[in-house]
Amino acid sequence: MKLEVNRKLLVQEIEELATISDAPAPAVTRIVFSQTDLKARAWLKARCEEAGLTVRQDPIGNTFARWAGSDAKAPAVGTGSHIDAIPNAGKYDGVVGVLGGLEAIRALRRSGFRPKHSIELLVFTSEEPTRFGIGCLGSRLLSGSMSPDQATKLVDKDGASVDEVRKNAGMQGSLDEVKLTTGYYKAFLELHIEQGPLLERQQIPLGIVTNIAAPASLRLTIEGSGGHAGAVLMSDRRDALCAAAEVILAIENEARMTGGADTVATVGMCDVFPGAVNSIPSQVRLSLDVRDTNLHRRDAVLRAINSAVQTISGKRHVSASQELLNADAPAECAPLIREVLARSCAEHRRAFAPIVSRAYHDSLFMSRVAPVAMLFIACRNGYSHRPDEYASPEDIEAGVLVLAETLAALAS
Ligand SMILES: [Zn+2]
């Protein structure tokens, strides 16, 4: 089998897909089920059909493009990622795994390879949380990590429900039909840019992911007492924002002290009420995102944060409440698939490093229903979710080549 990646075509397709965007180039904005997203989906479907794949869509819009294997009863080997993009993002996040996956399949077809197991390109709906406030909507439903009932309750900022929005976008059928049957996939592999600087720093083009960190997100609400910024003396104040400032620093401290090197905690949002220059803040809402590759350690950090919040609110006479938005378990990538990936790297003389995925991906949820693995491609300065996100054509080609070789080994 002589595998050759058509680098020129792949780069051209990445550029072309990037033009289907709601933001001016080089930025890419593609929010799930927007007109732009639907246009991108149609474009991609045409590319898959040109490649001879059979395309179907499930009721949440996850798209499956299949190359049927010689054994129709054997479980499929899947690969894929997402094409939705947060506002003002780049052109590689997700897209490299989708168009790279497609090119891996085309390279295998050109080589004369015939799979025993069907090979399927899977494009997940709404990996990004932009529209419905929760990431990986498609893979959560595919894996049963979220019930159709929970999904139906999600609304966008205009109050439109998932059901309304998907049906308007032409996705028919009941969400009950989305969950995959156990054993549907023999293996699932996601090719993705690293979104961090580690591979580039080591000057290694590829990373074989060992673990995917477990995210948890919470909303903290601190209630103090408002009042006139001139009239209320400092000794009488219960300023919610001052309490929140202490809470934010306590969160940083707990992540460092209670957590380990792989623990990260971020407060990315802070809403202050009433938000006037001459008014003491009476209420503050904070977002909290905590991640770790170790579930016990992450939960220990969450408990430590909780107790710090109680201490601070007691001391400052404010009240604090928290709402857990999601807490997912980490995933270990399947050692057997990692071995096949490593062998494929050796076969094509491509260097790789083992690496932890600190961002979460659809593969985290797919790991509940299939053995998964992820292959990372180095990206410039580790930049992602910004217009200057970049991975070199050489590194992308290396990733696609190794992906194709691995798909062939798994589908034989
Ligand atoms: Zn992504």
Short mmCIF file of C-alpha atoms and ligand atoms in Angstrom, two decimals:
data_model
loop_
_atom_site.label_atom_id
_atom_site.label_comp_id
_atom_site.label_asym_id
_atom_site.label_seq_id
_atom_site.Cartn_x
_atom_site.Cartn_y
_atom_site.Cartn_z
CA MET A 1 0.00 0.00 0.00
CA LYS A 2 1.51 3.27 -1.10
CA LEU A 3 -0.09 6.12 0.82
CA GLU A 4 0.14 9.61 -0.57
CA VAL A 5 -1.57 12.62 0.93
CA ASN A 6 -2.69 15.28 -1.54
CA ARG A 7 -1.37 18.18 0.50
CA LYS A 8 -2.21 20.81 -2.09
CA LEU A 9 -5.86 19.79 -2.30
CA LEU A 10 -6.17 19.55 1.49
CA VAL A 11 -4.72 23.03 2.05
CA GLN A 12 -6.98 24.39 -0.67
CA GLU A 13 -10.02 22.83 1.00
CA ILE A 14 -9.06 24.22 4.43
CA GLU A 15 -8.79 27.68 2.81
CA GLU A 16 -12.09 27.26 0.98
CA LEU A 17 -14.01 26.16 4.06
CA ALA A 18 -12.56 29.15 5.94
CA THR A 19 -14.26 31.49 3.46
CA ILE A 20 -17.65 30.17 4.62
CA SER A 21 -17.63 32.42 7.66
CA ASP A 22 -19.54 35.20 9.39
CA ALA A 23 -16.31 37.07 10.15
CA PRO A 24 -13.96 38.73 7.65
CA ALA A 25 -10.82 36.70 6.73
CA PRO A 26 -8.60 35.51 8.29
CA ALA A 27 -11.09 35.17 11.16
CA VAL A 28 -13.63 32.38 11.04
CA THR A 29 -17.02 32.46 12.78
CA ARG A 30 -19.38 29.56 12.21
CA ILE A 31 -22.08 29.16 14.83
CA VAL A 32 -24.01 25.92 14.82
CA PHE A 33 -27.16 25.91 12.66
CA SER A 34 -26.57 29.45 11.38
CA GLN A 35 -27.00 29.96 7.62
CA THR A 36 -23.22 29.90 7.39
CA ASP A 37 -22.97 26.59 9.24
CA LEU A 38 -25.60 25.09 6.93
CA LYS A 39 -23.71 26.33 3.90
CA ALA A 40 -20.49 24.78 5.24
CA ARG A 41 -22.30 21.51 5.88
CA ALA A 42 -23.62 21.43 2.31
CA TRP A 43 -20.14 22.17 0.95
CA LEU A 44 -18.64 19.38 3.04
CA LYS A 45 -21.35 16.89 2.07
CA ALA A 46 -20.55 17.52 -1.58
CA ARG A 47 -16.81 16.88 -0.91
CA CYS A 48 -17.67 13.59 0.85
CA GLU A 49 -19.94 12.47 -1.97
CA GLU A 50 -17.28 13.34 -4.55
CA ALA A 51 -14.99 11.02 -2.59
CA GLY A 52 -17.52 8.21 -3.03
CA LEU A 53 -18.78 8.21 0.56
CA THR A 54 -22.39 7.64 1.61
CA VAL A 55 -23.57 10.54 3.74
CA ARG A 56 -26.27 10.49 6.39
CA GLN A 57 -27.27 12.89 9.14
CA ASP A 58 -28.80 12.09 12.54
CA PRO A 59 -31.55 14.20 14.18
CA ILE A 60 -29.06 16.54 15.94
CA GLY A 61 -27.12 17.01 12.68
CA ASN A 62 -24.10 14.80 13.39
CA THR A 63 -22.94 13.82 9.90
CA PHE A 64 -21.61 10.37 9.00
CA ALA A 65 -19.81 9.79 5.68
CA ARG A 66 -19.20 6.09 5.20
CA TRP A 67 -16.88 3.98 3.12
CA ALA A 68 -18.47 0.55 3.35
CA GLY A 69 -16.16 -2.28 4.33
CA SER A 70 -16.28 -5.81 2.94
CA ASP A 71 -17.76 -7.10 6.21
CA ALA A 72 -21.04 -5.26 6.64
CA LYS A 73 -21.56 -6.72 10.13
CA ALA A 74 -18.18 -5.64 11.52
CA PRO A 75 -18.15 -2.47 13.66
CA ALA A 76 -16.93 0.64 11.86
CA VAL A 77 -13.71 2.52 12.43
CA GLY A 78 -14.52 6.20 12.91
CA THR A 79 -12.58 9.42 12.57
CA GLY A 80 -13.64 13.05 12.60
CA SER A 81 -14.06 16.28 14.53
CA HIS A 82 -16.13 19.46 14.18
CA ILE A 83 -16.50 22.41 11.81
CA ASP A 84 -18.32 24.89 14.02
CA ALA A 85 -16.16 27.79 15.17
CA ILE A 86 -16.50 30.31 18.00
CA PRO A 87 -16.69 34.01 17.07
CA ASN A 88 -13.42 35.31 15.63
CA ALA A 89 -11.68 31.92 15.58
CA GLY A 90 -9.15 30.39 13.20
CA LYS A 91 -9.41 27.94 10.33
CA TYR A 92 -7.79 24.81 11.80
CA ASP A 93 -9.57 23.93 15.06
CA GLY A 94 -11.79 20.94 14.27
CA VAL A 95 -11.47 21.45 10.52
CA VAL A 96 -8.09 19.68 10.35
CA GLY A 97 -9.71 16.57 11.84
CA VAL A 98 -12.63 16.70 9.40
CA LEU A 99 -10.91 17.60 6.13
CA GLY A 100 -7.78 15.69 7.23
CA GLY A 101 -9.97 12.66 7.95
CA LEU A 102 -11.58 12.99 4.54
CA GLU A 103 -8.17 13.22 2.85
CA ALA A 104 -6.95 10.18 4.84
CA ILE A 105 -9.89 8.21 3.44
CA ARG A 106 -9.24 9.49 -0.09
CA ALA A 107 -5.55 8.56 0.22
CA LEU A 108 -6.52 5.05 1.27
CA ARG A 109 -8.92 4.74 -1.66
CA ARG A 110 -6.25 5.94 -4.09
CA SER A 111 -3.79 3.41 -2.68
CA GLY A 112 -6.09 0.53 -3.60
CA PHE A 113 -6.73 -0.40 0.05
CA ARG A 114 -9.99 -2.26 0.68
CA PRO A 115 -11.29 -2.07 4.26
CA LYS A 116 -12.92 -5.00 6.01
CA HIS A 117 -14.47 -2.71 8.62
CA SER A 118 -16.33 0.29 7.24
CA ILE A 119 -14.45 3.55 7.70
CA GLU A 120 -16.59 6.49 8.69
CA LEU A 121 -15.93 10.21 8.81
CA LEU A 122 -17.97 11.73 11.63
CA VAL A 123 -18.63 15.46 11.87
CA PHE A 124 -20.01 16.41 15.29
CA THR A 125 -22.67 19.05 15.83
CA SER A 126 -21.87 22.00 18.12
CA GLU A 127 -18.54 21.07 19.65
CA GLU A 128 -18.32 24.71 20.67
CA PRO A 129 -20.63 25.93 23.44
CA THR A 130 -21.30 29.30 21.75
CA ARG A 131 -24.96 28.86 20.94
CA PHE A 132 -26.40 26.60 23.61
CA GLY A 133 -23.95 27.17 26.46
CA ILE A 134 -22.65 23.62 26.51
CA GLY A 135 -19.88 22.10 24.40
CA CYS A 136 -19.94 18.80 22.52
CA LEU A 137 -23.72 18.66 22.15
CA GLY A 138 -23.53 16.11 19.30
CA SER A 139 -21.10 13.73 20.98
CA ARG A 140 -22.84 14.01 24.36
CA LEU A 141 -26.03 12.76 22.68
CA LEU A 142 -24.22 10.11 20.61
CA SER A 143 -22.62 8.69 23.74
CA GLY A 144 -25.64 9.01 26.02
CA SER A 145 -23.69 11.45 28.23
CA MET A 146 -26.67 13.79 27.90
CA SER A 147 -30.28 12.64 27.64
CA PRO A 148 -32.50 13.85 24.79
CA ASP A 149 -34.64 15.43 27.51
CA GLN A 150 -31.76 17.50 28.86
CA ALA A 151 -30.81 18.55 25.33
CA THR A 152 -34.34 19.67 24.50
CA LYS A 153 -34.30 22.03 27.49
CA LEU A 154 -31.29 23.98 26.17
CA VAL A 155 -32.04 27.38 24.64
CA ASP A 156 -29.96 29.94 22.78
CA LYS A 157 -29.69 33.62 23.71
CA ASP A 158 -32.87 34.40 21.78
CA GLY A 159 -34.76 31.78 23.75
CA ALA A 160 -35.01 29.36 20.81
CA SER A 161 -34.81 25.72 21.91
CA VAL A 162 -32.46 23.11 20.48
CA ASP A 163 -35.48 21.36 19.00
CA GLU A 164 -36.79 24.49 17.31
CA VAL A 165 -33.39 25.47 15.95
CA ARG A 166 -32.44 22.04 14.62
CA LYS A 167 -35.83 21.51 12.96
CA ASN A 168 -35.62 24.93 11.29
CA ALA A 169 -32.20 23.84 10.03
CA GLY A 170 -33.79 20.77 8.48
CA MET A 171 -32.79 18.09 11.00
CA GLN A 172 -35.70 15.69 11.27
CA GLY A 173 -36.51 12.82 13.62
CA SER A 174 -36.45 12.39 17.37
CA LEU A 175 -33.35 13.00 19.52
CA ASP A 176 -34.01 9.55 21.02
CA GLU A 177 -32.55 8.11 17.82
CA VAL A 178 -29.16 9.82 18.20
CA LYS A 179 -27.44 7.56 20.76
CA LEU A 180 -25.11 5.05 19.17
CA THR A 181 -25.57 1.39 19.88
CA THR A 182 -22.75 -0.13 21.93
CA GLY A 183 -20.18 -1.64 19.61
CA TYR A 184 -21.08 0.65 16.72
CA TYR A 185 -17.43 1.73 16.54
CA LYS A 186 -14.47 -0.59 16.86
CA ALA A 187 -12.36 2.51 17.41
CA PHE A 188 -12.68 6.27 17.08
CA LEU A 189 -9.74 8.53 16.23
CA GLU A 190 -9.68 12.30 16.28
CA LEU A 191 -7.01 14.35 14.53
CA HIS A 192 -6.78 17.86 16.01
CA ILE A 193 -4.38 20.78 16.36
CA GLU A 194 -2.76 20.83 19.79
CA GLN A 195 -4.09 24.28 20.78
CA GLY A 196 -1.07 24.53 23.10
CA PRO A 197 2.65 25.21 22.59
CA LEU A 198 4.27 21.98 23.82
CA LEU A 199 4.84 20.16 20.52
CA GLU A 200 6.18 23.26 18.81
CA ARG A 201 8.56 23.88 21.72
CA GLN A 202 9.94 20.36 21.35
CA GLN A 203 9.97 20.76 17.56
CA ILE A 204 7.93 17.59 17.21
CA PRO A 205 5.12 17.66 14.63
CA LEU A 206 2.80 15.07 16.20
CA GLY A 207 1.46 14.19 19.63
CA ILE A 208 -0.27 10.98 20.66
CA VAL A 209 -2.73 11.89 23.37
CA THR A 210 -2.63 9.80 26.54
CA ASN A 211 -5.43 11.44 28.55
CA ILE A 212 -8.14 14.00 27.99
CA ALA A 213 -8.62 16.30 30.99
CA ALA A 214 -11.92 16.37 32.81
CA PRO A 215 -13.73 19.70 32.71
CA ALA A 216 -16.15 20.97 35.33
CA SER A 217 -17.96 24.25 35.14
CA LEU A 218 -19.93 26.10 37.74
CA ARG A 219 -21.73 29.37 38.23
CA LEU A 220 -21.08 31.17 41.52
CA THR A 221 -23.46 33.82 42.74
CA ILE A 222 -22.46 36.16 45.56
CA GLU A 223 -25.14 38.28 47.20
CA GLY A 224 -24.17 41.26 49.29
CA SER A 225 -25.97 44.49 49.90
CA GLY A 226 -26.19 47.43 47.51
CA GLY A 227 -26.39 51.09 48.30
CA HIS A 228 -25.20 54.58 47.52
CA ALA A 229 -21.45 54.70 46.87
CA GLY A 230 -21.24 57.99 48.74
CA ALA A 231 -23.60 57.40 51.63
CA VAL A 232 -22.70 53.94 52.96
CA LEU A 233 -19.62 53.91 55.18
CA MET A 234 -16.98 51.28 54.59
CA SER A 235 -17.63 49.63 57.94
CA ASP A 236 -21.29 49.06 56.99
CA ARG A 237 -20.66 47.57 53.59
CA ARG A 238 -21.34 44.06 52.28
CA ASP A 239 -19.82 44.59 48.86
CA ALA A 240 -20.40 41.55 46.63
CA LEU A 241 -17.62 42.48 44.21
CA CYS A 242 -14.98 42.80 46.93
CA ALA A 243 -15.99 39.33 48.14
CA ALA A 244 -15.84 38.05 44.56
CA ALA A 245 -12.32 39.46 44.18
CA GLU A 246 -11.20 37.40 47.18
CA VAL A 247 -12.99 34.36 45.81
CA ILE A 248 -11.23 34.66 42.45
CA LEU A 249 -7.81 34.77 44.11
CA ALA A 250 -8.77 31.83 46.35
CA ILE A 251 -9.67 29.83 43.23
CA GLU A 252 -6.27 30.57 41.70
CA ASN A 253 -4.58 29.61 44.96
CA GLU A 254 -6.48 26.32 45.39
CA ALA A 255 -5.71 25.25 41.82
CA ARG A 256 -2.01 25.80 42.58
CA MET A 257 -1.88 24.42 46.10
CA THR A 258 -4.50 21.64 46.17
CA GLY A 259 -4.12 20.73 42.50
CA GLY A 260 -1.16 19.38 40.59
CA ALA A 261 0.74 20.45 37.49
CA ASP A 262 -2.22 19.32 35.35
CA THR A 263 -4.82 21.27 37.34
CA VAL A 264 -6.15 24.51 35.86
CA ALA A 265 -8.89 26.80 37.14
CA THR A 266 -10.27 29.89 35.44
CA VAL A 267 -12.81 32.56 36.22
CA GLY A 268 -13.62 33.87 32.75
CA MET A 269 -16.81 35.78 33.40
CA CYS A 270 -17.83 38.29 36.04
CA ASP A 271 -21.24 39.97 35.95
CA VAL A 272 -21.66 42.80 38.41
CA PHE A 273 -25.10 44.03 39.46
CA PRO A 274 -26.30 46.74 39.25
CA GLY A 275 -23.10 47.86 37.51
CA ALA A 276 -23.16 51.59 38.10
CA VAL A 277 -20.27 53.87 39.01
CA ASN A 278 -21.99 55.22 42.12
CA SER A 279 -23.61 52.02 43.34
CA ILE A 280 -22.17 49.37 45.68
CA PRO A 281 -22.27 45.98 43.91
CA SER A 282 -25.06 43.92 45.47
CA GLN A 283 -24.69 40.80 43.36
CA VAL A 284 -21.87 39.19 41.37
CA ARG A 285 -22.07 36.15 39.16
CA LEU A 286 -18.82 34.36 38.34
CA SER A 287 -18.16 31.52 35.95
CA LEU A 288 -15.71 28.87 37.09
CA ASP A 289 -13.96 26.31 34.91
CA VAL A 290 -11.77 23.66 36.56
CA ARG A 291 -9.96 20.88 34.68
CA ASP A 292 -7.66 18.04 35.50
CA THR A 293 -6.58 14.70 34.09
CA ASN A 294 -7.25 13.22 37.51
CA LEU A 295 -10.89 13.19 38.58
CA HIS A 296 -10.20 12.82 42.33
CA ARG A 297 -7.76 15.69 42.34
CA ARG A 298 -10.13 17.90 40.33
CA ASP A 299 -12.97 17.17 42.73
CA ALA A 300 -10.68 17.85 45.70
CA VAL A 301 -9.92 21.27 44.17
CA LEU A 302 -13.65 21.91 43.75
CA ARG A 303 -14.22 21.04 47.41
CA ALA A 304 -11.36 23.28 48.52
CA ILE A 305 -12.77 26.14 46.44
CA ASN A 306 -16.17 25.58 47.97
CA SER A 307 -14.81 25.78 51.48
CA ALA A 308 -12.81 28.92 50.65
CA VAL A 309 -16.00 30.51 49.29
CA GLN A 310 -17.82 29.67 52.56
CA THR A 311 -15.02 31.17 54.65
CA ILE A 312 -14.87 34.36 52.58
CA SER A 313 -18.62 34.85 52.55
CA GLY A 314 -18.79 34.28 56.31
CA LYS A 315 -16.07 36.83 56.93
CA ARG A 316 -17.64 39.40 54.61
CA HIS A 317 -21.28 38.76 55.58
CA VAL A 318 -22.38 37.97 52.07
CA SER A 319 -24.11 34.83 50.88
CA ALA A 320 -22.79 32.58 48.16
CA SER A 321 -24.42 29.86 46.13
CA GLN A 322 -23.11 27.69 43.36
CA GLU A 323 -24.70 25.85 40.50
CA LEU A 324 -22.86 22.97 38.88
CA LEU A 325 -23.29 23.28 35.09
CA ASN A 326 -21.35 20.18 34.15
CA ALA A 327 -18.71 17.88 35.59
CA ASP A 328 -17.40 15.31 33.19
CA ALA A 329 -14.99 12.49 33.90
CA PRO A 330 -11.58 12.45 32.19
CA ALA A 331 -10.81 9.88 29.53
CA GLU A 332 -7.82 7.70 28.93
CA CYS A 333 -7.02 7.11 25.29
CA ALA A 334 -7.09 3.42 24.42
CA PRO A 335 -3.56 1.96 24.80
CA LEU A 336 -4.12 -0.40 21.85
CA ILE A 337 -4.98 2.40 19.43
CA ARG A 338 -2.09 4.49 20.78
CA GLU A 339 0.22 1.60 19.94
CA VAL A 340 -1.12 1.44 16.39
CA LEU A 341 -0.63 5.21 16.08
CA ALA A 342 2.96 4.91 17.34
CA ARG A 343 3.66 2.11 14.85
CA SER A 344 2.20 4.23 12.04
CA CYS A 345 4.46 7.12 13.06
CA ALA A 346 7.46 4.78 12.96
CA GLU A 347 6.40 3.36 9.58
CA HIS A 348 6.43 6.85 8.07
CA ARG A 349 9.42 8.08 10.11
CA ARG A 350 7.47 10.83 11.84
CA ALA A 351 8.49 11.87 15.32
CA PHE A 352 5.80 12.04 17.99
CA ALA A 353 5.56 12.84 21.69
CA PRO A 354 3.02 11.55 24.22
CA ILE A 355 0.84 14.45 25.30
CA VAL A 356 -2.12 15.29 27.53
CA SER A 357 -5.15 17.02 26.03
CA ARG A 358 -6.03 19.84 28.37
CA ALA A 359 -8.84 21.10 26.21
CA TYR A 360 -11.74 18.72 25.89
CA HIS A 361 -12.94 17.33 22.62
CA ASP A 362 -15.75 15.19 21.25
CA SER A 363 -13.46 12.20 21.84
CA LEU A 364 -13.89 12.68 25.60
CA PHE A 365 -17.55 11.75 25.19
CA MET A 366 -16.98 9.17 22.45
CA SER A 367 -14.78 7.33 24.97
CA ARG A 368 -18.00 6.32 26.78
CA VAL A 369 -19.10 4.23 23.79
CA ALA A 370 -15.90 3.33 21.93
CA PRO A 371 -12.16 3.00 22.41
CA VAL A 372 -10.79 6.41 21.37
CA ALA A 373 -7.46 7.99 20.56
CA MET A 374 -6.38 11.45 19.50
CA LEU A 375 -3.51 12.59 17.33
CA PHE A 376 -2.34 16.18 17.80
CA ILE A 377 -0.64 18.38 15.24
CA ALA A 378 1.71 21.14 16.41
CA CYS A 379 0.36 24.65 16.00
CA ARG A 380 2.19 27.96 15.90
CA ASN A 381 2.75 29.48 19.38
CA GLY A 382 0.00 27.21 20.64
CA TYR A 383 -2.52 29.78 19.37
CA SER A 384 -6.09 28.63 18.92
CA HIS A 385 -9.54 30.20 19.00
CA ARG A 386 -8.06 33.28 17.33
CA PRO A 387 -7.65 34.33 13.68
CA ASP A 388 -3.86 33.76 13.59
CA GLU A 389 -4.22 30.09 14.51
CA TYR A 390 -1.86 28.17 12.20
CA ALA A 391 -0.55 24.67 11.56
CA SER A 392 1.94 24.09 8.75
CA PRO A 393 0.95 22.09 5.65
CA GLU A 394 3.91 19.74 6.36
CA ASP A 395 2.72 18.94 9.87
CA ILE A 396 -0.89 18.55 8.73
CA GLU A 397 0.28 16.19 6.01
CA ALA A 398 2.23 14.15 8.59
CA GLY A 399 -0.89 13.90 10.75
CA VAL A 400 -3.09 12.82 7.86
CA LEU A 401 -0.57 10.23 6.72
CA VAL A 402 -0.32 8.68 10.19
CA LEU A 403 -4.11 8.84 10.53
CA ALA A 404 -4.59 7.03 7.20
CA GLU A 405 -2.06 4.33 8.10
CA THR A 406 -3.77 3.82 11.48
CA LEU A 407 -7.27 3.69 9.96
CA ALA A 408 -6.02 1.04 7.53
CA ALA A 409 -4.50 -1.06 10.33
CA LEU A 410 -7.69 -0.84 12.39
CA ALA A 411 -10.05 -1.48 9.46
CA SER A 412 -8.20 -4.48 8.04
ZN ZN B 1 -11.82 21.69 18.38
#
